[in-house]
Amino acid sequence: VTPHKLPSSSGPVDPAIIEDIVAANRVLAKEGVLDAFGHVSIRHPKDPNRYLMSRSRSPILVVADDIMEFDLDSNPVDSLGRSPYGERFIHGQIYKSRPDVHAVIHSHSPTVVPFSVSQVSLRPIAHTATFLFGGVPIFDIHVEDIGTTGLLVSNNKLGAALAATLADRPVALMRGHGNVVVGPTVARAVVRAIYTEVNARQLAIAIALGGPIKYISAEEALELPIPLGLERAWEVMKRTALGE
Amino acid sequence: VTPHKLPSSSGPVDPAIIEDIVAANRVLAKEGVLDAFGHVSIRHPKDPNRYLMSRSRSPILVVADDIMEFDLDSNPVDSLGRSPYGERFIHGQIYKSRPDVHAVIHSHSPTVVPFSVSQVSLRPIAHTATFLFGGVPIFDIHVEDIGTTGLLVSNNKLGAALAATLADRPVALMRGHGNVVVGPTVARAVVRAIYTEVNARQLAIAIALGGPIKYISAEEALELPIPLGLERAWEVMKRTALGE
Amino acid sequence: VTPHKLPSSSGPVDPAIIEDIVAANRVLAKEGVLDAFGHVSIRHPKDPNRYLMSRSRSPILVVADDIMEFDLDSNPVDSLGRSPYGERFIHGQIYKSRPDVHAVIHSHSPTVVPFSVSQVSLRPIAHTATFLFGGVPIFDIHVEDIGTTGLLVSNNKLGAALAATLADRPVALMRGHGNVVVGPTVARAVVRAIYTEVNARQLAIAIALGGPIKYISAEEALELPIPLGLERAWEVMKRTALGE
Amino acid sequence: VTPHKLPSSSGPVDPAIIEDIVAANRVLAKEGVLDAFGHVSIRHPKDPNRYLMSRSRSPILVVADDIMEFDLDSNPVDSLGRSPYGERFIHGQIYKSRPDVHAVIHSHSPTVVPFSVSQVSLRPIAHTATFLFGGVPIFDIHVEDIGTTGLLVSNNKLGAALAATLADRPVALMRGHGNVVVGPTVARAVVRAIYTEVNARQLAIAIALGGPIKYISAEEALELPIPLGLERAWEVMKRTALGE
């Protein structure tokens, strides 16, 4: 991070929003989508040029006081001595390029990694993963001619390149690393992240069975822009994660 | 749901029956057969034209007060402000066409999905899954020329088409979606749902080993109409699920 | 069971022995080797013609008061109203034919089932499963011309046929069903049952990797008649299972 | 162990170091890298010729009082009646030959075993396992012409042979047995052990998908000598394992 004047805060946020971020971290950790790494952010509800995300902490440990505010260059508004994630640039750059996105998840989703290094495409077979229809782009950090630091998206240039690969899609794989999953709400992004992993597992089994596979069709993918029961799923996940 | 006069109730039900529904939901959630979606119903013990099922809730959260009564067109007798599942038509239509059935489960059973999109058949190899012998039909919602809403069985026409595909079998797969499992009792349906998933996992491994597979034979499938130890299995599952 | 005079008891047993049976049931249930079915027995420490096993209960629920005494024809000494397992004949017949055996486990060990229906042999690759060297016979109940009841070992003739297939080996697979695992002590049998399952999982992966596999050699299998650390493993398993 | 004068102690150790060993045992047991066997050691912080490791106990049960001090021939400084692990020679010999190493883990890491008996190499595909780049040697105890005892590294000659196979690498597989993982700190070794297992699982899936695989390149492996977020991962693992 280059030294600069701290961006101003866009003001306090409804505690329910903060709770959503905390719950999303725990839900994804318990589902095995997030390991000791990975992160979840939400766009600031009052200012599209700010986003909210935990300080650098393992998802399962995140609590309300860890949530920091960032501008879209991923400068913290006020760190209060808290260290941000080294790959926060993923979030800022996606919020910049995707006004429709209000939640971003970066994970090491375990069964997504094999597809990220394979020529076999991660295509949807399950009706809970129809959002994968239309292609899941793979961001290969080393093909990008922009200078890299390991396989990590550790600056805004790399974040912007990842956002460009994601384009208008809900999910992009990161080669040898994991994925980014976005959504118009945190509930939607969380459920997408879970069913991306589930569909990856199911597709790997279907491929191992051998023979042709009937994938989700274009027509089927179009029919369900808003998943039925999403709020119900999020309700149970959140309650379970917060121990209520 | 078209507006109509509410069907009348067929009267109160033994709390032990309600407890069975609650336990079945939790058992199947803990076994990983049900995810945040899916549902379990029981035919009304006093009236074959009514069935009992939770309001729209994730299975792991279902409690006695969530159980609603429906007629076989899946109209709720009295919703008391509770929302029913969007796919309840699966249940009503199966109870209509199958007088022998007293319990219906709809799940996203994870290892069943790969078989639902494959040309490789889900056939029984385990003695706990002999009920799969004779064929596991696959309901492909998009082949049915009756108007669809995504891949969901969201009206009586689709429910009837699924019931027709199920015909007289205990299990039908739903392509890219999951399955329906039925039984003469809830214990039987639950154990069938579990061993359908177990057999799917074991068959996927057997296929990956390579070479011919010895499936359950017709003779073997016929020999055990009533599974030994069913009540024992249900006892432990129920007690564990209800935390006793 | 044909009516007959009850066999006499060979007397009370050290509570530590009873605790071993209870612990073995729970350990194997927690390890996923036993599901809601399956059973564990120990030969009576004072009388080689008697064995001890739970009444018909799911393994995870077994407590000291469930343990019954049987003669080697699997007649209960005193049922006290408790129902025995329908497949107890496995145990009696093995104790009859194998004086060296003091513990018998029958399980539906999940990854063993695929090998039981495959022409690919379950051979040892892990040093913790060297006891599998020399062959794991498969008992195919329907090849035996002795009258069957489903795939269950539900009488002494079938039990004797299974014991004959097991011969002098520590493990036999039961086609489409599971396995029997025996040992000179319950600790040994439990650890064998666990590592039979572990080796099956690891071998399935090794086969899926493709190419030749280096199995445990004859020399390696001979070198370790008594597994190092067995008592240590059993200590932790027992303590964890009994919640101490 | 041949009789000899006990080596002298190099003095008491900061309780935080002891806690690290205890936490590492539990973390790896909970992650499924260690089963009822396996062990973790740390080089003595004040004396490079001593190391610290639990007495012979299953990892999940290890407590501070179990930690013993050894010289590099793996003689205990003072056993206080505690039995050491039979394979402690792995640790002493690696500390002898690798001054850079301050923590050693020996495990039966389950998905590592299939690669240890296969001609398919365990190569890195995940950015969390770049340390595997450059080769993962396989120690085949029976190829070594030095006298063996089963597949166990039960004396200093075998320990030295294993250390020679490991050479300057962070991980060596032990054929049909498991692996050794080393690091400059216990946090580093633990995270390496976990991601060796994770990468093995992911690579097995990628291979089963079929087609060419994009492995981590030399350049990518070089870029990250110190893993970002290591301390964060260790923090959460330790806290969770110690129940804080």
PDB file of N, CA and C in Angstrom, chain A residues 125-128 130 191 195 202 205-206 208-210 212-217 219-220 223-224 228-230 232-233 235-237 239-240, chain B residues 35-37 56-58 60-61 85-86 108 110-111 113-115 117-120 140 142-143 148-152 175-177 204 207:
ATOM      1  N   ILE A 125     -24.469 -29.032 -13.705  1.00  0.00           N
ATOM      2  CA  ILE A 125     -25.363 -30.179 -13.880  1.00  0.00           C
ATOM      3  C   ILE A 125     -26.518 -30.116 -12.884  1.00  0.00           C
ATOM      4  N   ALA A 126     -26.366 -29.337 -11.827  1.00  0.00           N
ATOM      5  CA  ALA A 126     -27.381 -29.287 -10.772  1.00  0.00           C
ATOM      6  C   ALA A 126     -28.208 -28.014 -10.887  1.00  0.00           C
ATOM      7  N   HIS A 127     -29.499 -28.141 -10.592  1.00  0.00           N
ATOM      8  CA  HIS A 127     -30.384 -26.978 -10.735  1.00  0.00           C
ATOM      9  C   HIS A 127     -30.066 -25.885  -9.725  1.00  0.00           C
ATOM     10  N   THR A 128     -29.304 -26.236  -8.712  1.00  0.00           N
ATOM     11  CA  THR A 128     -28.883 -25.231  -7.737  1.00  0.00           C
ATOM     12  C   THR A 128     -27.654 -24.458  -8.227  1.00  0.00           C
ATOM     13  N   THR A 130     -27.370 -23.394 -11.659  1.00  0.00           N
ATOM     14  CA  THR A 130     -27.646 -22.922 -13.028  1.00  0.00           C
ATOM     15  C   THR A 130     -26.900 -21.629 -13.351  1.00  0.00           C
ATOM     16  N   VAL A 191     -24.787 -18.599  -1.203  1.00  0.00           N
ATOM     17  CA  VAL A 191     -25.420 -19.796  -1.754  1.00  0.00           C
ATOM     18  C   VAL A 191     -24.746 -20.188  -3.080  1.00  0.00           C
ATOM     19  N   TYR A 195     -22.953 -23.821  -3.799  1.00  0.00           N
ATOM     20  CA  TYR A 195     -23.372 -24.731  -4.866  1.00  0.00           C
ATOM     21  C   TYR A 195     -22.377 -24.788  -6.028  1.00  0.00           C
ATOM     22  N   GLN A 202     -20.116 -32.957  -7.736  1.00  0.00           N
ATOM     23  CA  GLN A 202     -21.045 -33.833  -8.450  1.00  0.00           C
ATOM     24  C   GLN A 202     -20.595 -34.049  -9.886  1.00  0.00           C
ATOM     25  N   ILE A 205     -17.790 -36.582 -10.092  1.00  0.00           N
ATOM     26  CA  ILE A 205     -18.300 -37.959 -10.000  1.00  0.00           C
ATOM     27  C   ILE A 205     -18.961 -38.367 -11.319  1.00  0.00           C
ATOM     28  N   ALA A 206     -19.770 -37.480 -11.882  1.00  0.00           N
ATOM     29  CA  ALA A 206     -20.448 -37.800 -13.147  1.00  0.00           C
ATOM     30  C   ALA A 206     -19.427 -38.107 -14.242  1.00  0.00           C
ATOM     31  N   ALA A 208     -16.386 -39.276 -13.787  1.00  0.00           N
ATOM     32  CA  ALA A 208     -15.766 -40.560 -13.459  1.00  0.00           C
ATOM     33  C   ALA A 208     -16.681 -41.731 -13.799  1.00  0.00           C
ATOM     34  N   LEU A 209     -17.996 -41.533 -13.776  1.00  0.00           N
ATOM     35  CA  LEU A 209     -18.917 -42.613 -14.181  1.00  0.00           C
ATOM     36  C   LEU A 209     -18.703 -42.983 -15.645  1.00  0.00           C
ATOM     37  N   GLY A 210     -18.290 -41.988 -16.452  1.00  0.00           N
ATOM     38  CA  GLY A 210     -18.062 -42.233 -17.877  1.00  0.00           C
ATOM     39  C   GLY A 210     -19.302 -41.958 -18.700  1.00  0.00           C
ATOM     40  N   PRO A 212     -21.612 -39.751 -21.854  1.00  0.00           N
ATOM     41  CA  PRO A 212     -22.104 -38.371 -21.999  1.00  0.00           C
ATOM     42  C   PRO A 212     -22.878 -37.907 -20.761  1.00  0.00           C
ATOM     43  N   ILE A 213     -22.844 -36.605 -20.546  1.00  0.00           N
ATOM     44  CA  ILE A 213     -23.477 -35.985 -19.378  1.00  0.00           C
ATOM     45  C   ILE A 213     -24.515 -34.981 -19.859  1.00  0.00           C
ATOM     46  N   LYS A 214     -25.652 -34.970 -19.215  1.00  0.00           N
ATOM     47  CA  LYS A 214     -26.674 -33.987 -19.565  1.00  0.00           C
ATOM     48  C   LYS A 214     -26.501 -32.752 -18.683  1.00  0.00           C
ATOM     49  N   TYR A 215     -25.957 -31.712 -19.287  1.00  0.00           N
ATOM     50  CA  TYR A 215     -25.736 -30.481 -18.535  1.00  0.00           C
ATOM     51  C   TYR A 215     -27.019 -29.640 -18.490  1.00  0.00           C
ATOM     52  N   ILE A 216     -27.049 -28.691 -17.588  1.00  0.00           N
ATOM     53  CA  ILE A 216     -28.129 -27.696 -17.545  1.00  0.00           C
ATOM     54  C   ILE A 216     -28.146 -26.961 -18.889  1.00  0.00           C
ATOM     55  N   SER A 217     -29.350 -26.816 -19.458  1.00  0.00           N
ATOM     56  CA  SER A 217     -29.460 -26.163 -20.770  1.00  0.00           C
ATOM     57  C   SER A 217     -29.626 -24.656 -20.606  1.00  0.00           C
ATOM     58  N   GLU A 219     -32.001 -22.823 -21.707  1.00  0.00           N
ATOM     59  CA  GLU A 219     -33.375 -22.524 -21.326  1.00  0.00           C
ATOM     60  C   GLU A 219     -33.562 -22.694 -19.814  1.00  0.00           C
ATOM     61  N   GLU A 220     -33.017 -23.782 -19.284  1.00  0.00           N
ATOM     62  CA  GLU A 220     -33.149 -24.035 -17.847  1.00  0.00           C
ATOM     63  C   GLU A 220     -32.429 -22.978 -17.015  1.00  0.00           C
ATOM     64  N   GLU A 223     -34.485 -19.730 -16.741  1.00  0.00           N
ATOM     65  CA  GLU A 223     -35.787 -19.727 -16.093  1.00  0.00           C
ATOM     66  C   GLU A 223     -35.788 -19.315 -14.636  1.00  0.00           C
ATOM     67  N   LEU A 224     -34.652 -19.381 -13.992  1.00  0.00           N
ATOM     68  CA  LEU A 224     -34.659 -19.147 -12.554  1.00  0.00           C
ATOM     69  C   LEU A 224     -33.744 -18.006 -12.137  1.00  0.00           C
ATOM     70  N   LEU A 228     -35.572 -19.906  -5.863  1.00  0.00           N
ATOM     71  CA  LEU A 228     -36.632 -20.173  -4.890  1.00  0.00           C
ATOM     72  C   LEU A 228     -35.997 -20.688  -3.598  1.00  0.00           C
ATOM     73  N   GLY A 229     -36.457 -20.160  -2.483  1.00  0.00           N
ATOM     74  CA  GLY A 229     -36.005 -20.697  -1.203  1.00  0.00           C
ATOM     75  C   GLY A 229     -34.682 -20.133  -0.745  1.00  0.00           C
ATOM     76  N   LEU A 230     -34.171 -19.120  -1.467  1.00  0.00           N
ATOM     77  CA  LEU A 230     -32.874 -18.558  -1.104  1.00  0.00           C
ATOM     78  C   LEU A 230     -32.892 -17.996   0.314  1.00  0.00           C
ATOM     79  N   ARG A 232     -34.853 -18.764   2.697  1.00  0.00           N
ATOM     80  CA  ARG A 232     -34.966 -19.877   3.633  1.00  0.00           C
ATOM     81  C   ARG A 232     -33.605 -20.516   3.913  1.00  0.00           C
ATOM     82  N   ALA A 233     -32.847 -20.744   2.841  1.00  0.00           N
ATOM     83  CA  ALA A 233     -31.526 -21.351   3.000  1.00  0.00           C
ATOM     84  C   ALA A 233     -30.616 -20.440   3.823  1.00  0.00           C
ATOM     85  N   GLU A 235     -31.506 -18.159   5.954  1.00  0.00           N
ATOM     86  CA  GLU A 235     -31.998 -18.116   7.336  1.00  0.00           C
ATOM     87  C   GLU A 235     -31.360 -19.235   8.169  1.00  0.00           C
ATOM     88  N   VAL A 236     -31.442 -20.460   7.651  1.00  0.00           N
ATOM     89  CA  VAL A 236     -30.925 -21.584   8.431  1.00  0.00           C
ATOM     90  C   VAL A 236     -29.415 -21.520   8.562  1.00  0.00           C
ATOM     91  N   MET A 237     -28.744 -21.131   7.475  1.00  0.00           N
ATOM     92  CA  MET A 237     -27.292 -21.063   7.511  1.00  0.00           C
ATOM     93  C   MET A 237     -26.830 -20.033   8.545  1.00  0.00           C
ATOM     94  N   ARG A 239     -28.519 -18.685  11.111  1.00  0.00           N
ATOM     95  CA  ARG A 239     -28.864 -19.062  12.483  1.00  0.00           C
ATOM     96  C   ARG A 239     -27.921 -20.134  13.015  1.00  0.00           C
ATOM     97  N   THR A 240     -27.643 -21.114  12.175  1.00  0.00           N
ATOM     98  CA  THR A 240     -26.759 -22.191  12.599  1.00  0.00           C
ATOM     99  C   THR A 240     -25.354 -21.644  12.861  1.00  0.00           C
TER     100      THR A 240
ATOM    101  N   ASP B  35     -30.132 -31.169   2.136  1.00  0.00           N
ATOM    102  CA  ASP B  35     -29.308 -29.986   2.397  1.00  0.00           C
ATOM    103  C   ASP B  35     -30.232 -28.916   2.996  1.00  0.00           C
ATOM    104  N   ALA B  36     -30.019 -27.657   2.669  1.00  0.00           N
ATOM    105  CA  ALA B  36     -30.876 -26.612   3.247  1.00  0.00           C
ATOM    106  C   ALA B  36     -32.272 -26.654   2.621  1.00  0.00           C
ATOM    107  N   PHE B  37     -32.438 -27.478   1.594  1.00  0.00           N
ATOM    108  CA  PHE B  37     -33.716 -27.637   0.911  1.00  0.00           C
ATOM    109  C   PHE B  37     -34.235 -29.068   1.153  1.00  0.00           C
ATOM    110  N   SER B  56     -42.473 -24.087   4.786  1.00  0.00           N
ATOM    111  CA  SER B  56     -41.224 -23.908   4.055  1.00  0.00           C
ATOM    112  C   SER B  56     -40.094 -23.548   5.018  1.00  0.00           C
ATOM    113  N   ARG B  57     -39.336 -24.529   5.395  1.00  0.00           N
ATOM    114  CA  ARG B  57     -38.222 -24.350   6.334  1.00  0.00           C
ATOM    115  C   ARG B  57     -37.127 -25.328   5.995  1.00  0.00           C
ATOM    116  N   SER B  58     -35.921 -24.958   6.302  1.00  0.00           N
ATOM    117  CA  SER B  58     -34.833 -25.899   6.095  1.00  0.00           C
ATOM    118  C   SER B  58     -35.013 -27.069   7.054  1.00  0.00           C
ATOM    119  N   ILE B  60     -33.309 -29.022   8.896  1.00  0.00           N
ATOM    120  CA  ILE B  60     -32.646 -29.129  10.198  1.00  0.00           C
ATOM    121  C   ILE B  60     -33.350 -28.270  11.251  1.00  0.00           C
ATOM    122  N   LEU B  61     -34.153 -27.299  10.814  1.00  0.00           N
ATOM    123  CA  LEU B  61     -34.833 -26.384  11.744  1.00  0.00           C
ATOM    124  C   LEU B  61     -36.274 -26.764  12.038  1.00  0.00           C
ATOM    125  N   TYR B  85     -43.983 -25.174   1.125  1.00  0.00           N
ATOM    126  CA  TYR B  85     -42.898 -25.382   0.158  1.00  0.00           C
ATOM    127  C   TYR B  85     -43.423 -25.184  -1.268  1.00  0.00           C
ATOM    128  N   GLY B  86     -42.607 -24.586  -2.111  1.00  0.00           N
ATOM    129  CA  GLY B  86     -43.008 -24.353  -3.497  1.00  0.00           C
ATOM    130  C   GLY B  86     -43.152 -25.637  -4.305  1.00  0.00           C
ATOM    131  N   HIS B 108     -32.099 -33.434  -2.387  1.00  0.00           N
ATOM    132  CA  HIS B 108     -31.001 -33.165  -3.327  1.00  0.00           C
ATOM    133  C   HIS B 108     -29.846 -34.136  -3.049  1.00  0.00           C
ATOM    134  N   PRO B 110     -26.803 -35.863  -2.562  1.00  0.00           N
ATOM    135  CA  PRO B 110     -25.715 -35.373  -3.414  1.00  0.00           C
ATOM    136  C   PRO B 110     -25.172 -36.345  -4.455  1.00  0.00           C
ATOM    137  N   THR B 111     -25.008 -37.622  -4.125  1.00  0.00           N
ATOM    138  CA  THR B 111     -24.380 -38.523  -5.090  1.00  0.00           C
ATOM    139  C   THR B 111     -25.395 -39.104  -6.057  1.00  0.00           C
ATOM    140  N   VAL B 113     -27.313 -37.038  -7.818  1.00  0.00           N
ATOM    141  CA  VAL B 113     -27.326 -36.082  -8.927  1.00  0.00           C
ATOM    142  C   VAL B 113     -26.435 -36.529 -10.092  1.00  0.00           C
ATOM    143  N   PRO B 114     -25.185 -36.972  -9.849  1.00  0.00           N
ATOM    144  CA  PRO B 114     -24.385 -37.439 -10.996  1.00  0.00           C
ATOM    145  C   PRO B 114     -25.083 -38.547 -11.791  1.00  0.00           C
ATOM    146  N   PHE B 115     -25.741 -39.475 -11.130  1.00  0.00           N
ATOM    147  CA  PHE B 115     -26.433 -40.540 -11.857  1.00  0.00           C
ATOM    148  C   PHE B 115     -27.637 -39.988 -12.627  1.00  0.00           C
ATOM    149  N   VAL B 117     -27.779 -37.346 -14.333  1.00  0.00           N
ATOM    150  CA  VAL B 117     -27.366 -36.680 -15.575  1.00  0.00           C
ATOM    151  C   VAL B 117     -26.492 -37.595 -16.440  1.00  0.00           C
ATOM    152  N   SER B 118     -26.373 -38.851 -16.020  1.00  0.00           N
ATOM    153  CA  SER B 118     -25.493 -39.807 -16.692  1.00  0.00           C
ATOM    154  C   SER B 118     -26.311 -40.876 -17.395  1.00  0.00           C
ATOM    155  N   GLN B 119     -25.704 -41.557 -18.358  1.00  0.00           N
ATOM    156  CA  GLN B 119     -26.355 -42.716 -18.958  1.00  0.00           C
ATOM    157  C   GLN B 119     -26.036 -43.991 -18.187  1.00  0.00           C
ATOM    158  N   VAL B 120     -25.201 -43.846 -17.175  1.00  0.00           N
ATOM    159  CA  VAL B 120     -24.895 -44.980 -16.301  1.00  0.00           C
ATOM    160  C   VAL B 120     -26.013 -45.095 -15.259  1.00  0.00           C
ATOM    161  N   ASP B 140     -37.168 -36.280 -16.229  1.00  0.00           N
ATOM    162  CA  ASP B 140     -36.495 -35.146 -16.836  1.00  0.00           C
ATOM    163  C   ASP B 140     -37.536 -34.088 -17.148  1.00  0.00           C
ATOM    164  N   HIS B 142     -37.706 -31.329 -18.394  1.00  0.00           N
ATOM    165  CA  HIS B 142     -37.764 -30.593 -19.658  1.00  0.00           C
ATOM    166  C   HIS B 142     -38.179 -31.426 -20.852  1.00  0.00           C
ATOM    167  N   VAL B 143     -38.263 -32.695 -20.668  1.00  0.00           N
ATOM    168  CA  VAL B 143     -38.784 -33.544 -21.736  1.00  0.00           C
ATOM    169  C   VAL B 143     -40.312 -33.528 -21.689  1.00  0.00           C
ATOM    170  N   THR B 148     -42.889 -25.420 -17.851  1.00  0.00           N
ATOM    171  CA  THR B 148     -42.055 -25.626 -16.666  1.00  0.00           C
ATOM    172  C   THR B 148     -41.685 -24.302 -16.034  1.00  0.00           C
ATOM    173  N   THR B 149     -41.238 -24.376 -14.835  1.00  0.00           N
ATOM    174  CA  THR B 149     -40.708 -23.222 -14.109  1.00  0.00           C
ATOM    175  C   THR B 149     -39.349 -23.634 -13.576  1.00  0.00           C
ATOM    176  N   GLY B 150     -38.319 -23.327 -14.314  1.00  0.00           N
ATOM    177  CA  GLY B 150     -36.993 -23.785 -13.910  1.00  0.00           C
ATOM    178  C   GLY B 150     -37.034 -25.301 -13.854  1.00  0.00           C
ATOM    179  N   LEU B 151     -36.319 -25.871 -12.921  1.00  0.00           N
ATOM    180  CA  LEU B 151     -36.322 -27.330 -12.785  1.00  0.00           C
ATOM    181  C   LEU B 151     -37.179 -27.749 -11.614  1.00  0.00           C
ATOM    182  N   LEU B 152     -38.041 -26.842 -11.165  1.00  0.00           N
ATOM    183  CA  LEU B 152     -38.812 -27.111  -9.955  1.00  0.00           C
ATOM    184  C   LEU B 152     -40.197 -27.665 -10.271  1.00  0.00           C
ATOM    185  N   ARG B 175     -33.755 -35.363 -12.830  1.00  0.00           N
ATOM    186  CA  ARG B 175     -32.536 -34.988 -13.546  1.00  0.00           C
ATOM    187  C   ARG B 175     -32.009 -33.607 -13.110  1.00  0.00           C
ATOM    188  N   GLY B 176     -30.719 -33.583 -12.745  1.00  0.00           N
ATOM    189  CA  GLY B 176     -30.081 -32.335 -12.346  1.00  0.00           C
ATOM    190  C   GLY B 176     -30.647 -31.733 -11.075  1.00  0.00           C
ATOM    191  N   HIS B 177     -31.280 -32.537 -10.278  1.00  0.00           N
ATOM    192  CA  HIS B 177     -32.016 -31.981  -9.159  1.00  0.00           C
ATOM    193  C   HIS B 177     -31.901 -32.846  -7.896  1.00  0.00           C
ATOM    194  N   ALA B 204     -20.420 -45.653  -7.524  1.00  0.00           N
ATOM    195  CA  ALA B 204     -19.468 -44.762  -8.202  1.00  0.00           C
ATOM    196  C   ALA B 204     -18.038 -45.255  -7.973  1.00  0.00           C
ATOM    197  N   ILE B 207     -17.467 -48.538 -10.009  1.00  0.00           N
ATOM    198  CA  ILE B 207     -17.275 -48.239 -11.435  1.00  0.00           C
ATOM    199  C   ILE B 207     -15.865 -47.712 -11.666  1.00  0.00           C
TER     200      ILE B 207
END
